[in-house]
């Protein structure tokens, strides 16, 4: 009865608690611990209860040598003294593997038991929330590789867990449409703004310019300051012509034809609160079967190598010139960017259509 009473008390405290026996098996985890590591287990080996992605099924003394979580409990049991460590661990939740870090203090309780308490559970919770946000953002990306009878391929590589670029491909009235947006900033705030763009962009509007104008009107309702803005390039691909519009997007749209590569630029202000009643325009360019259309963000063109040189629009053009299909271009572009710049310092996004 008393044991159940104590368990109920520990289960109700906000600090994450785990109790481990002399075999380094968890014999109790409280509600706060299970909220951080949603394995659903109250007991079991350390790997399973902490959702370890490395060796959860086989967690034990031989398998887990070098594991900092395993070692801190082992050291506490062997020394019979309190131990504190910073833990870096790969965990798997919701089908995704990600890195977490947290501080744990392990106190011997006697009778071959140790109690571990996570001192910065809030930090771990934030890391998990960021991973959830990353997973959600991944689900906002285009799901297929066909739209409006056109085959497409794309690349999206955020420089942080959460990115500020948005590639989208869809069909309206039988025409393939593509939009690529680049929001100001990086990280969480950029991710939130890109989610707004995804929700606010009118995919029922056939005119790219009107769709951008509608987005600008909704953006103004947010009343954000001048540091926040969005650049956009949007296209609609009809049977033999491309209608396009650009809002502050200084990266050219590229069209590869039998005659070479055309750089398409159309100057309009970005989606922002910098101007009252901004105007957005569109233009039309013809194409032929076998051409390739490419949309990029400035993360591609402004990617820098160790000498400070930019990949530039020329780097994208050279890559496109040796690519026979949209899919081949995206693969070549990713390979060339990674060879050019080992550490990417901006979100990298591109969409390519086979026309």
CSV table of N, CA and C in Angstrom, one decimal, residues 11-111:
chain,number,residue,atom,x,y,z
A,11,UNK,N,4.8,9.5,-9.7
A,11,UNK,CA,4.2,9.6,-11.0
A,11,UNK,C,3.6,11.0,-11.3
A,12,UNK,N,3.3,11.7,-10.2
A,12,UNK,CA,2.6,13.0,-10.4
A,12,UNK,C,3.5,14.2,-10.4
A,13,UNK,N,4.8,14.0,-10.1
A,13,UNK,CA,5.8,15.1,-10.1
A,13,UNK,C,6.1,15.5,-11.6
A,14,UNK,N,6.4,16.8,-11.8
A,14,UNK,CA,6.7,17.2,-13.2
A,14,UNK,C,8.0,16.8,-13.7
A,15,UNK,N,9.0,16.5,-12.8
A,15,UNK,CA,10.3,16.0,-13.2
A,15,UNK,C,10.3,14.6,-13.8
A,16,UNK,N,11.0,14.4,-14.9
A,16,UNK,CA,11.0,13.1,-15.5
A,16,UNK,C,11.9,12.2,-14.7
A,17,UNK,N,11.3,11.0,-14.3
A,17,UNK,CA,12.0,10.1,-13.4
A,17,UNK,C,12.0,8.7,-14.0
A,18,UNK,N,13.2,8.0,-13.9
A,18,UNK,CA,13.3,6.6,-14.2
A,18,UNK,C,14.1,5.9,-13.2
A,19,UNK,N,13.6,4.7,-12.8
A,19,UNK,CA,14.3,3.9,-11.8
A,19,UNK,C,14.8,2.6,-12.5
A,20,UNK,N,16.1,2.3,-12.2
A,20,UNK,CA,16.8,1.3,-12.9
A,20,UNK,C,17.4,0.3,-11.9
A,21,UNK,N,17.3,-1.0,-12.2
A,21,UNK,CA,17.8,-2.0,-11.2
A,21,UNK,C,19.3,-2.4,-11.5
A,22,UNK,N,19.8,-3.3,-10.8
A,22,UNK,CA,21.2,-3.7,-10.9
A,22,UNK,C,21.6,-4.3,-12.3
A,23,UNK,N,20.6,-4.8,-13.0
A,23,UNK,CA,20.8,-5.3,-14.4
A,23,UNK,C,20.6,-4.2,-15.4
A,24,UNK,N,20.5,-3.0,-15.0
A,24,UNK,CA,20.4,-1.8,-15.8
A,24,UNK,C,19.1,-2.0,-16.7
A,25,UNK,N,18.0,-2.4,-16.0
A,25,UNK,CA,16.7,-2.5,-16.6
A,25,UNK,C,15.8,-1.5,-15.9
A,26,UNK,N,15.1,-0.7,-16.7
A,26,UNK,CA,14.1,0.2,-16.1
A,26,UNK,C,13.0,-0.6,-15.4
A,27,UNK,N,12.7,-0.3,-14.1
A,27,UNK,CA,11.6,-0.9,-13.4
A,27,UNK,C,10.5,0.0,-13.2
A,28,UNK,N,10.7,1.3,-13.4
A,28,UNK,CA,9.7,2.3,-13.3
A,28,UNK,C,10.0,3.6,-14.0
A,29,UNK,N,9.0,4.1,-14.7
A,29,UNK,CA,9.2,5.5,-15.3
A,29,UNK,C,7.9,6.2,-15.0
A,30,UNK,N,8.0,7.5,-14.7
A,30,UNK,CA,6.8,8.3,-14.4
A,30,UNK,C,6.2,8.9,-15.6
A,31,UNK,N,5.1,9.5,-15.4
A,31,UNK,CA,4.3,10.1,-16.5
A,31,UNK,C,5.1,11.2,-17.3
A,32,UNK,N,5.9,12.0,-16.5
A,32,UNK,CA,6.7,13.0,-17.2
A,32,UNK,C,7.8,12.4,-18.1
A,33,UNK,N,8.4,11.3,-17.6
A,33,UNK,CA,9.4,10.7,-18.4
A,33,UNK,C,8.8,10.1,-19.7
A,34,UNK,N,7.6,9.5,-19.6
A,34,UNK,CA,7.0,8.9,-20.7
A,34,UNK,C,6.5,9.9,-21.7
A,35,UNK,N,6.2,11.1,-21.2
A,35,UNK,CA,5.9,12.2,-22.1
A,35,UNK,C,7.1,12.6,-23.0
A,36,UNK,N,8.2,12.6,-22.4
A,36,UNK,CA,9.5,12.9,-23.2
A,36,UNK,C,9.9,11.8,-24.1
A,37,UNK,N,9.7,10.6,-23.7
A,37,UNK,CA,10.1,9.4,-24.5
A,37,UNK,C,8.9,8.6,-24.7
A,38,UNK,N,8.1,8.9,-25.7
A,38,UNK,CA,6.7,8.2,-25.8
A,38,UNK,C,6.8,6.8,-26.3
A,39,UNK,N,7.5,6.0,-25.6
A,39,UNK,CA,7.6,4.5,-26.0
A,39,UNK,C,6.4,3.8,-25.5
A,40,UNK,N,5.7,4.4,-24.5
A,40,UNK,CA,4.5,3.7,-23.9
A,40,UNK,C,4.9,2.7,-22.9
A,41,UNK,N,6.2,2.6,-22.6
A,41,UNK,CA,6.6,1.5,-21.6
A,41,UNK,C,6.9,2.1,-20.3
A,42,UNK,N,6.5,1.4,-19.2
A,42,UNK,CA,6.8,1.8,-17.9
A,42,UNK,C,8.0,1.1,-17.4
A,43,UNK,N,8.4,0.0,-18.0
A,43,UNK,CA,9.6,-0.7,-17.7
A,43,UNK,C,10.2,-1.4,-18.9
A,44,UNK,N,11.4,-1.9,-18.8
A,44,UNK,CA,12.1,-2.5,-19.9
A,44,UNK,C,13.5,-2.1,-20.0
A,45,UNK,N,14.3,-2.4,-21.0
A,45,UNK,CA,15.6,-2.0,-21.1
A,45,UNK,C,15.7,-0.5,-21.5
A,46,UNK,N,16.9,0.1,-21.2
A,46,UNK,CA,17.0,1.5,-21.4
A,46,UNK,C,16.7,1.9,-22.8
A,47,UNK,N,17.2,1.1,-23.8
A,47,UNK,CA,17.0,1.5,-25.2
A,47,UNK,C,15.5,1.6,-25.5
A,48,UNK,N,14.7,0.6,-25.1
A,48,UNK,CA,13.3,0.6,-25.4
A,48,UNK,C,12.6,1.8,-24.8
A,49,UNK,N,12.8,2.0,-23.5
A,49,UNK,CA,12.0,3.0,-22.8
A,49,UNK,C,12.4,4.4,-23.2
A,50,UNK,N,13.6,4.6,-23.8
A,50,UNK,CA,14.0,5.9,-24.2
A,50,UNK,C,13.9,6.1,-25.7
A,51,UNK,N,13.3,5.1,-26.4
A,51,UNK,CA,13.1,5.1,-27.9
A,51,UNK,C,14.4,5.2,-28.6
A,52,UNK,N,15.5,4.6,-28.1
A,52,UNK,CA,16.8,4.7,-28.7
A,52,UNK,C,16.7,4.0,-30.1
A,53,UNK,N,17.3,4.7,-31.1
A,53,UNK,CA,17.3,4.2,-32.5
A,53,UNK,C,18.4,3.3,-32.8
A,54,UNK,N,19.4,3.2,-31.9
A,54,UNK,CA,20.6,2.4,-32.2
A,54,UNK,C,20.5,0.9,-31.9
A,55,UNK,N,20.2,0.6,-30.7
A,55,UNK,CA,20.1,-0.8,-30.4
A,55,UNK,C,19.0,-1.1,-29.3
A,56,UNK,N,17.9,-0.5,-29.5
A,56,UNK,CA,16.8,-0.6,-28.5
A,56,UNK,C,16.4,-2.0,-28.2
A,57,UNK,N,16.4,-2.9,-29.2
A,57,UNK,CA,15.9,-4.2,-29.1
A,57,UNK,C,17.0,-5.1,-28.3
A,58,UNK,N,18.2,-4.7,-28.5
A,58,UNK,CA,19.3,-5.5,-27.9
A,58,UNK,C,20.1,-4.8,-26.8
A,59,UNK,N,19.5,-3.8,-26.3
A,59,UNK,CA,20.2,-3.0,-25.3
A,59,UNK,C,20.7,-3.8,-24.1
A,60,UNK,N,22.0,-3.7,-23.8
A,60,UNK,CA,22.5,-4.5,-22.7
A,60,UNK,C,24.0,-4.1,-22.5
A,61,UNK,N,24.7,-4.8,-21.6
A,61,UNK,CA,26.0,-4.4,-21.2
A,61,UNK,C,27.0,-4.5,-22.4
A,62,UNK,N,27.0,-5.6,-23.2
A,62,UNK,CA,27.9,-5.7,-24.3
A,62,UNK,C,27.6,-4.8,-25.4
A,63,UNK,N,26.3,-4.8,-25.7
A,63,UNK,CA,25.8,-4.0,-26.9
A,63,UNK,C,26.0,-2.5,-26.7
A,64,UNK,N,25.9,-2.0,-25.4
A,64,UNK,CA,25.8,-0.6,-25.2
A,64,UNK,C,27.0,0.0,-24.6
A,65,UNK,N,28.2,-0.7,-24.7
A,65,UNK,CA,29.4,-0.1,-24.3
A,65,UNK,C,29.7,1.2,-25.0
A,66,UNK,N,30.0,2.3,-24.3
A,66,UNK,CA,30.2,3.6,-24.9
A,66,UNK,C,28.9,4.4,-24.9
A,67,UNK,N,27.8,3.9,-24.6
A,67,UNK,CA,26.5,4.6,-24.5
A,67,UNK,C,26.6,5.5,-23.2
A,68,UNK,N,26.5,6.8,-23.3
A,68,UNK,CA,26.6,7.6,-22.1
A,68,UNK,C,25.4,7.4,-21.2
A,69,UNK,N,24.2,7.1,-21.7
A,69,UNK,CA,23.1,6.9,-20.8
A,69,UNK,C,23.3,5.6,-20.0
A,70,UNK,N,23.7,4.5,-20.7
A,70,UNK,CA,24.0,3.3,-20.0
A,70,UNK,C,25.2,3.4,-19.0
A,71,UNK,N,26.2,4.2,-19.4
A,71,UNK,CA,27.4,4.3,-18.5
A,71,UNK,C,27.1,5.1,-17.2
A,72,UNK,N,26.2,6.1,-17.3
A,72,UNK,CA,26.0,6.9,-16.1
A,72,UNK,C,25.2,6.1,-15.0
A,73,UNK,N,24.3,5.2,-15.5
A,73,UNK,CA,23.7,4.3,-14.5
A,73,UNK,C,24.7,3.2,-14.0
A,74,UNK,N,25.5,2.7,-14.9
A,74,UNK,CA,26.5,1.7,-14.5
A,74,UNK,C,27.5,2.3,-13.5
A,75,UNK,N,27.9,3.5,-13.7
A,75,UNK,CA,28.9,4.2,-12.8
A,75,UNK,C,28.2,4.4,-11.4
A,76,UNK,N,27.0,4.9,-11.4
A,76,UNK,CA,26.3,5.1,-10.2
A,76,UNK,C,26.1,3.8,-9.4
A,77,UNK,N,25.8,2.7,-10.0
A,77,UNK,CA,25.6,1.5,-9.3
A,77,UNK,C,27.0,1.0,-8.8
A,78,UNK,N,28.0,1.1,-9.6
A,78,UNK,CA,29.3,0.6,-9.2
A,78,UNK,C,30.0,1.4,-8.1
A,79,UNK,N,29.8,2.7,-8.2
A,79,UNK,CA,30.5,3.6,-7.2
A,79,UNK,C,29.6,3.9,-6.0
A,80,UNK,N,28.3,3.6,-6.1
A,80,UNK,CA,27.3,3.9,-5.1
A,80,UNK,C,27.3,5.4,-4.8
A,81,UNK,N,27.6,6.2,-5.8
A,81,UNK,CA,27.6,7.7,-5.7
A,81,UNK,C,26.8,8.3,-6.8
A,82,UNK,N,26.3,9.5,-6.5
A,82,UNK,CA,25.5,10.2,-7.4
A,82,UNK,C,26.4,10.6,-8.6
A,83,UNK,N,25.8,10.5,-9.8
A,83,UNK,CA,26.5,10.8,-11.1
A,83,UNK,C,25.6,11.7,-11.9
A,84,UNK,N,26.2,12.7,-12.6
A,84,UNK,CA,25.5,13.5,-13.5
A,84,UNK,C,26.2,13.6,-14.8
A,85,UNK,N,25.5,13.5,-15.9
A,85,UNK,CA,26.1,13.5,-17.3
A,85,UNK,C,25.2,14.3,-18.2
A,86,UNK,N,25.8,14.7,-19.3
A,86,UNK,CA,25.1,15.3,-20.4
A,86,UNK,C,25.0,14.1,-21.4
A,87,UNK,N,23.8,13.8,-21.9
A,87,UNK,CA,23.5,12.7,-22.7
A,87,UNK,C,23.2,13.2,-24.1
A,88,UNK,N,23.8,12.6,-25.1
A,88,UNK,CA,23.5,12.9,-26.5
A,88,UNK,C,23.1,11.6,-27.1
A,89,UNK,N,21.9,11.5,-27.7
A,89,UNK,CA,21.3,10.3,-28.1
A,89,UNK,C,20.5,10.4,-29.3
A,90,UNK,N,20.4,9.4,-30.1
A,90,UNK,CA,19.6,9.3,-31.3
A,90,UNK,C,18.3,8.6,-30.9
A,91,UNK,N,17.1,9.2,-31.0
A,91,UNK,CA,15.9,8.5,-30.7
A,91,UNK,C,15.0,8.5,-31.9
A,92,UNK,N,14.1,7.5,-31.9
A,92,UNK,CA,13.1,7.4,-33.0
A,92,UNK,C,11.7,7.5,-32.4
A,93,UNK,N,11.0,8.6,-32.9
A,93,UNK,CA,9.6,8.8,-32.5
A,93,UNK,C,8.8,9.2,-33.8
A,94,UNK,N,7.6,8.7,-33.8
A,94,UNK,CA,6.8,8.9,-35.0
A,94,UNK,C,7.4,8.5,-36.3
A,95,UNK,N,8.3,7.5,-36.2
A,95,UNK,CA,8.9,6.9,-37.4
A,95,UNK,C,10.1,7.7,-37.9
A,96,UNK,N,10.5,8.8,-37.2
A,96,UNK,CA,11.6,9.6,-37.6
A,96,UNK,C,12.7,9.5,-36.5
A,97,UNK,N,14.0,9.5,-37.0
A,97,UNK,CA,15.1,9.5,-36.1
A,97,UNK,C,15.7,10.9,-36.0
A,98,UNK,N,16.0,11.3,-34.8
A,98,UNK,CA,16.6,12.6,-34.6
A,98,UNK,C,17.4,12.6,-33.3
A,99,UNK,N,18.3,13.7,-33.2
A,99,UNK,CA,19.2,13.8,-32.1
A,99,UNK,C,18.6,14.6,-31.0
A,100,UNK,N,18.8,14.2,-29.8
A,100,UNK,CA,18.4,14.9,-28.6
A,100,UNK,C,19.5,15.0,-27.6
A,101,UNK,N,19.5,16.0,-26.7
A,101,UNK,CA,20.5,16.0,-25.7
A,101,UNK,C,19.7,16.5,-24.4
A,102,UNK,N,20.2,16.0,-23.3
A,102,UNK,CA,19.6,16.3,-22.0
A,102,UNK,C,20.6,16.0,-20.9
A,103,UNK,N,20.4,16.6,-19.7
A,103,UNK,CA,21.2,16.3,-18.5
A,103,UNK,C,20.4,15.4,-17.6
A,104,UNK,N,21.1,14.4,-17.1
A,104,UNK,CA,20.5,13.4,-16.2
A,104,UNK,C,21.4,13.3,-14.9
A,105,UNK,N,20.7,13.2,-13.8
A,105,UNK,CA,21.4,12.9,-12.5
A,105,UNK,C,20.9,11.6,-12.0
A,106,UNK,N,21.8,10.7,-11.7
A,106,UNK,CA,21.5,9.4,-11.3
A,106,UNK,C,21.9,9.2,-9.8
A,107,UNK,N,20.9,8.9,-8.9
A,107,UNK,CA,21.2,8.7,-7.5
A,107,UNK,C,20.9,7.3,-7.1
A,108,UNK,N,21.9,6.6,-6.4
A,108,UNK,CA,21.7,5.3,-5.9
A,108,UNK,C,20.7,5.3,-4.8
A,109,UNK,N,19.7,4.4,-4.8
A,109,UNK,CA,18.7,4.3,-3.8
A,109,UNK,C,18.9,3.2,-2.8
A,110,UNK,N,19.9,2.3,-3.1
A,110,UNK,CA,20.1,1.1,-2.2
A,110,UNK,C,19.3,0.0,-2.8
A,111,UNK,N,19.7,-1.2,-2.4
A,111,UNK,CA,19.0,-2.4,-2.8
A,111,UNK,C,19.2,-2.7,-4.3
